[in-house]
Short mmCIF file of C-alpha atoms in Angstrom, two decimals:
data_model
loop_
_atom_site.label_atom_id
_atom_site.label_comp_id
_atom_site.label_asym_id
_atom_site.label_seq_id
_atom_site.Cartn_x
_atom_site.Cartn_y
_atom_site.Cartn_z
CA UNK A 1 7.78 -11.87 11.33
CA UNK A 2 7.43 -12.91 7.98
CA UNK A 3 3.89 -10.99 7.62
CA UNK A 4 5.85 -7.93 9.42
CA UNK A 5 8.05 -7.86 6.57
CA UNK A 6 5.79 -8.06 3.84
CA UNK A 7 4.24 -5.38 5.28
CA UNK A 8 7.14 -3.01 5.39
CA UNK A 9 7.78 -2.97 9.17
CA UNK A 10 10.78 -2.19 11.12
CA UNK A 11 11.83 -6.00 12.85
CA UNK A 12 13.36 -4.48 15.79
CA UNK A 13 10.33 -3.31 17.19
CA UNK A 14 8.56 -6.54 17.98
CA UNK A 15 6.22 -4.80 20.32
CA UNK A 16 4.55 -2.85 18.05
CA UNK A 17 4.21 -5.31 15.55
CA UNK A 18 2.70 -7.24 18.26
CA UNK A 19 0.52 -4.40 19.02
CA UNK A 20 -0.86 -4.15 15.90
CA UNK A 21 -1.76 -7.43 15.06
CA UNK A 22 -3.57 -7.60 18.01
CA UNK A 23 -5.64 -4.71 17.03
CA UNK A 24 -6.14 -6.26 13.54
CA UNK A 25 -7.89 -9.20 15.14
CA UNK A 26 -9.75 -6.59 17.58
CA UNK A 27 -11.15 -5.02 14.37
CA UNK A 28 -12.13 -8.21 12.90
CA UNK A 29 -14.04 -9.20 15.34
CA UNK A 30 -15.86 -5.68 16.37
CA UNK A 31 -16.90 -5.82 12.23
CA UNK A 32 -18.16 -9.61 12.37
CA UNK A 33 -20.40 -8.47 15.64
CA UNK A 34 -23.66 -7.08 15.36
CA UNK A 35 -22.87 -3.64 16.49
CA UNK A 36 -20.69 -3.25 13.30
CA UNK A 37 -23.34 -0.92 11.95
CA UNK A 38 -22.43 1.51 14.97
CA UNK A 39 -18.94 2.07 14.76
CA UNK A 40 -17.16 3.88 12.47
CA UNK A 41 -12.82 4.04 12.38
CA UNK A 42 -10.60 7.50 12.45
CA UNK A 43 -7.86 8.50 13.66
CA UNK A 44 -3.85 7.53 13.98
CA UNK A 45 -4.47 3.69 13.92
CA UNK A 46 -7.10 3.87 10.91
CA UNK A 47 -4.10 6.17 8.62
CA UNK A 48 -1.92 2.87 9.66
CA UNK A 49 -4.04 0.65 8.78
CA UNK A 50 -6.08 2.08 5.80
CA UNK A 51 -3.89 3.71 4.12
CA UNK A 52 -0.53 2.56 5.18
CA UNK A 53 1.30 5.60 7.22
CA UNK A 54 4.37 4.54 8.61
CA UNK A 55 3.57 5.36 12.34
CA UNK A 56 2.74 2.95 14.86
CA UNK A 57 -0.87 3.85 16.89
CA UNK A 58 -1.65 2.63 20.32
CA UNK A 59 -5.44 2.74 20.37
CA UNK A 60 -8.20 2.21 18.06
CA UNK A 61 -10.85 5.40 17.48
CA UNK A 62 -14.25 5.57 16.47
CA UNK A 63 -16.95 7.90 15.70
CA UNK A 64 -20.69 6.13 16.54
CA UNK A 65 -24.26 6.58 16.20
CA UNK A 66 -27.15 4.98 18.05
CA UNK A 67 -25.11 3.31 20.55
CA UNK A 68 -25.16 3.50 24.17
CA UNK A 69 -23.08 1.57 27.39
CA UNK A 70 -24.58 -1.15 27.92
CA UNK A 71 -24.09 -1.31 24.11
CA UNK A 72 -20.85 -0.50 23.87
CA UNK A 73 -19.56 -3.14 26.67
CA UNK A 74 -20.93 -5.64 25.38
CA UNK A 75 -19.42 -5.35 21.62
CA UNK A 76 -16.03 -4.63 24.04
CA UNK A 77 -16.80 -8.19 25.77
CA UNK A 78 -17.63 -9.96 22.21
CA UNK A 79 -14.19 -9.10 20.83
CA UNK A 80 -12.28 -10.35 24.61
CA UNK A 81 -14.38 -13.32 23.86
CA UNK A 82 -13.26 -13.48 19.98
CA UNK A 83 -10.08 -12.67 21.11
CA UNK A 84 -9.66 -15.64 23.71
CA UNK A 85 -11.42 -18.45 20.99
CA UNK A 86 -7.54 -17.79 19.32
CA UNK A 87 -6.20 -18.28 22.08
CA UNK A 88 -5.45 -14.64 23.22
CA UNK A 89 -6.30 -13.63 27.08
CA UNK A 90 -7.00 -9.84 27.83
CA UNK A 91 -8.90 -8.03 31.08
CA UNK A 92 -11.57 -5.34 30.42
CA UNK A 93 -11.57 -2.17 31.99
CA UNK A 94 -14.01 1.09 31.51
CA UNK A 95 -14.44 4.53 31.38
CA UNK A 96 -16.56 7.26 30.16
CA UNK A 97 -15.61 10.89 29.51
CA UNK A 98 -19.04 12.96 29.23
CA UNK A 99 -20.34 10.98 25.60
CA UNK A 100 -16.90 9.17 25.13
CA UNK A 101 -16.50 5.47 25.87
CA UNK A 102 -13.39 4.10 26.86
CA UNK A 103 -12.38 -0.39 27.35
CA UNK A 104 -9.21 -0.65 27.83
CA UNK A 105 -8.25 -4.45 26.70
CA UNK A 106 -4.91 -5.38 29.15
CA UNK A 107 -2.79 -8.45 27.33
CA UNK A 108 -0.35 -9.69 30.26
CA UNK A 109 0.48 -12.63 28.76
CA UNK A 110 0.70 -11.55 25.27
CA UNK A 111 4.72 -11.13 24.88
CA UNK A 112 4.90 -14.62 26.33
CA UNK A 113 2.76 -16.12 24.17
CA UNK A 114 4.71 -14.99 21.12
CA UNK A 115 8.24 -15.40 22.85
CA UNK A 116 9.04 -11.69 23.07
CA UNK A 117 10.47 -10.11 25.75
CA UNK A 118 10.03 -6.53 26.87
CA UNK A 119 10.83 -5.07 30.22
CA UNK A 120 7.82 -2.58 29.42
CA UNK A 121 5.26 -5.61 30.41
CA UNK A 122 1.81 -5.55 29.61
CA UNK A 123 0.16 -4.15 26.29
CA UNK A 124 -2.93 -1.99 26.01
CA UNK A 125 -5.18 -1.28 23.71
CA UNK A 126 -7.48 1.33 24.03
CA UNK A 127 -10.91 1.06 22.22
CA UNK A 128 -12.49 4.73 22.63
CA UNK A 129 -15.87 6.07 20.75
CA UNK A 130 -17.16 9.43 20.32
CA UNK A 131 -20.93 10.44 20.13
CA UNK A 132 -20.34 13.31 17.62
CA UNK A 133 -23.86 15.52 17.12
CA UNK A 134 -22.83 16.23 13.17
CA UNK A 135 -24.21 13.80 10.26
CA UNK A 136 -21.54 11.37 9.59
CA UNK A 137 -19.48 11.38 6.27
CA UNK A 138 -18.40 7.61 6.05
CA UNK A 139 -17.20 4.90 3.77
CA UNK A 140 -15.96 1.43 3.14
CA UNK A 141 -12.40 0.37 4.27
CA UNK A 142 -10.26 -2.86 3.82
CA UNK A 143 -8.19 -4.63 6.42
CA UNK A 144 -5.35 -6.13 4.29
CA UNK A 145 -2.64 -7.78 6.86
CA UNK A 146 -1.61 -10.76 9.04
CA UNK A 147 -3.28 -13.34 6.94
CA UNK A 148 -6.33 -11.02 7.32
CA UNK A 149 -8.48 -9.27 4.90
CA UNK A 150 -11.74 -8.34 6.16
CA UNK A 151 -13.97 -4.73 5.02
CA UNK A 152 -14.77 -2.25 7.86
CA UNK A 153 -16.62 1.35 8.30
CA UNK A 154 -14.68 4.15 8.64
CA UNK A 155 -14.93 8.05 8.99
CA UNK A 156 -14.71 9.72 4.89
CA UNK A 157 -11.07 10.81 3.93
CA UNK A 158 -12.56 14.50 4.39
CA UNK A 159 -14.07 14.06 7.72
CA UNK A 160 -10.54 12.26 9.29
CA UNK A 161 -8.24 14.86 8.01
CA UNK A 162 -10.51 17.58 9.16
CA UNK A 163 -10.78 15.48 12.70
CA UNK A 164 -7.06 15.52 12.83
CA UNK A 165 -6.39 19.68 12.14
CA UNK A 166 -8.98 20.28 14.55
CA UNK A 167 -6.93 17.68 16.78
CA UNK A 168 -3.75 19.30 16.34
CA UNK A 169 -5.46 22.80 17.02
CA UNK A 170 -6.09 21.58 20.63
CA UNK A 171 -3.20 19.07 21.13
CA UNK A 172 -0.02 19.79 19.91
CA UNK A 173 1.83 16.28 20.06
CA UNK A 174 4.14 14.75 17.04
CA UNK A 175 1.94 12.03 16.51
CA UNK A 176 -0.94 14.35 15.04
CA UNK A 177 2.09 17.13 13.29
CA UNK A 178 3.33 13.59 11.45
CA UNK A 179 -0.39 12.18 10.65
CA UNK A 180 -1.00 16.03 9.42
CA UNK A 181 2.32 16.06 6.90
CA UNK A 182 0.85 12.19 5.53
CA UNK A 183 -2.22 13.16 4.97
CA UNK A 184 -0.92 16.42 2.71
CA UNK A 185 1.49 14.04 0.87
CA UNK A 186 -0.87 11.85 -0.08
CA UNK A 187 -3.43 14.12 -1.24
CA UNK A 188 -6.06 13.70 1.11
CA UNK A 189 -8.97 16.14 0.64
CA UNK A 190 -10.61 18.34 3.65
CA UNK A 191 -14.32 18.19 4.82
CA UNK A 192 -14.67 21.67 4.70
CA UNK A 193 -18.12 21.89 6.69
CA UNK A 194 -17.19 19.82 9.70
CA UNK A 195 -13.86 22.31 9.66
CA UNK A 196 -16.50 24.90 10.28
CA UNK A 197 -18.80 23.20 12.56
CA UNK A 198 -15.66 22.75 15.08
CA UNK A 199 -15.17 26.59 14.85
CA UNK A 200 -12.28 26.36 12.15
CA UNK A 201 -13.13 29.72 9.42
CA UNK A 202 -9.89 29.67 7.18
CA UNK A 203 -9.66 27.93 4.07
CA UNK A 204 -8.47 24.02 4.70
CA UNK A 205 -4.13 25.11 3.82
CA UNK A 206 -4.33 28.26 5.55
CA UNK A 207 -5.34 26.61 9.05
CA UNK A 208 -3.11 24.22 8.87
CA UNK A 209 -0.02 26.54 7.95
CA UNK A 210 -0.97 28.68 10.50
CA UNK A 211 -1.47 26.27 13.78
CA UNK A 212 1.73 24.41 12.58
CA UNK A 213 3.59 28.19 12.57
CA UNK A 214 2.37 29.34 16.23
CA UNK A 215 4.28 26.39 17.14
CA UNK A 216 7.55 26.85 18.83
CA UNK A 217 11.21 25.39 17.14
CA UNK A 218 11.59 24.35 20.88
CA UNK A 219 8.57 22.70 20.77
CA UNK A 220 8.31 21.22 17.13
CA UNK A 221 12.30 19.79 18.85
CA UNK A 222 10.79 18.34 21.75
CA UNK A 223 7.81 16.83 19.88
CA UNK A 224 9.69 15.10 17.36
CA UNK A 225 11.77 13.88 19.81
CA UNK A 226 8.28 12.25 21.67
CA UNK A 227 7.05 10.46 18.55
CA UNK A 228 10.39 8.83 17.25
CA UNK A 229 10.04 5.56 18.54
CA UNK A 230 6.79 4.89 16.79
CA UNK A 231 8.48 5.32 13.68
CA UNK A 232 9.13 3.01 11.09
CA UNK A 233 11.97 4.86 10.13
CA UNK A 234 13.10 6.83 12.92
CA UNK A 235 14.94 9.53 11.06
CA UNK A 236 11.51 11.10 9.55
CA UNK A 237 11.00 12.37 13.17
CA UNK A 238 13.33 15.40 11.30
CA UNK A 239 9.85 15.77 9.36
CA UNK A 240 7.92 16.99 12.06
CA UNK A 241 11.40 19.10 13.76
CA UNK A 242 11.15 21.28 10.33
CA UNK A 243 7.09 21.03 10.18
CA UNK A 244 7.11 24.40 9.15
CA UNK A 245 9.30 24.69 6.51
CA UNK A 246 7.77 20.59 5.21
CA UNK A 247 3.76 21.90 5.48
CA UNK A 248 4.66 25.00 3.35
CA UNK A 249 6.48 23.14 0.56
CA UNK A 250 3.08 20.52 0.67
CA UNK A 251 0.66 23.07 0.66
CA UNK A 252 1.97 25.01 -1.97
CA UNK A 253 0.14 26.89 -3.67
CA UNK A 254 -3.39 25.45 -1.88
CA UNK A 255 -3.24 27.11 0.61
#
């Protein structure tokens, strides 16, 4: 807990805490393997972790190159392994959606381990990669937390926050309308070429302002309302409940 603090983190929500110390010592071992190369971090987890957003993520996302299955389980069963040399026990279970590969690492006894109780039970942690056909834009990343400090590959600024308007385009949930409004307020720039390649035309601002208006008060309500408990701070769920009127005073005059 004292780690949790350091790092800012709400101490009433021990299981995500939990959660994400796990997945710290998931990362550190996929990046001392030798399929490090291969993988490449993105998404909700990697804005947590990276570059400090205040909103819990459940699973841990990666574009990859040159990797297949076999591949792919096998860097899954060197992190259980990892995992289980500190002590932690997990199952492995896996999936495929067309190119995307899915372990799902199940911790049954985690809570016990660490003296938490949760009625919720078991924790898991999703490891999914995508096989995307575009030339990668990556770079370096540090893992700063838990007594941990390791470096890592992930996706370029660009590329992620261009990943996550195309996201929100398809899918929209409060997790991506939050990860949108962080990634505006801190500045992050767009990859304007892989916003084309996935069919986007408008300039960067003027996408986002107008997916985030063609969505519903009801909706932006009910959302909010969906995302809240991962939260650091609970109340900034009324960030993504006035998305609209939030994205046009970030955009500005970008857009």
């Amino acid at each position: 807990m004292d780690e949790a603090r350091k790092r800012g983190m709400p101490e009433g929500k021990i299981r995500g805490i939990l959660r994400e110390y796990i997945q710290v010592l998931m990362l550190k071992s996929l990046y001392k393997s030798k399929w490090q190369d291969r993988f490449f971090f993105l998404g909700g987890t990697s804005l947590r972790l990276l570059y400090g957003s205040k909103r819990f993520s459940e699973d841990l996302d990666f574009n990859v190159r040159n990797l297949k299955m076999d591949e792919f389980k096998d860097a899954a069963g060197f992190i259980r392994k990892e995992l289980g040399r500190g002590g932690i026990s997990c199952n492995l279970r896996f999936n495929h959606k067309g190119s995307m590969f899915i372990s799902e690492f199940i911790f049954r006894d985690i809570q016990e381990l660490y003296g938490m109780v949760d009625k919720r039970g078991e924790i898991i942690i999703k490891l999914e990669t995508n096989k995307p056909k575009y030339l990668l834009e990556t770079e370096s990343g540090l893992i700063n937390g838990f007594g941990e400090v390791f470096l890592i590959n992930a996706m370029s600024k660009g590329s992620m926050f261009a990943d996550k308007i195309d996201t929100l385009r398809n899918k929209k949930r409060g997790r991506h309308i939050y990860d949108i409004i962080f990634m505006l307020s801190k500045k992050f720039p767009v990859d304007k070429k892989l916003l084309r390649i996935n069919g986007i035309k408008e300039k960067p601002m003027e996408a986002i302002s107008c997916i985030v208006n063609g969505i519903s008060d009801d909706q932006l309500k009910t959302v909010s309302e969906d995302v809240r408990p991962f939260l650091f701070d609970e109340t900034e769920s009324k960030l993504i409940r006035n998305a609209k009127v939030v994205v046009k005073k970030l955009v500005g005059d970008e857009g």
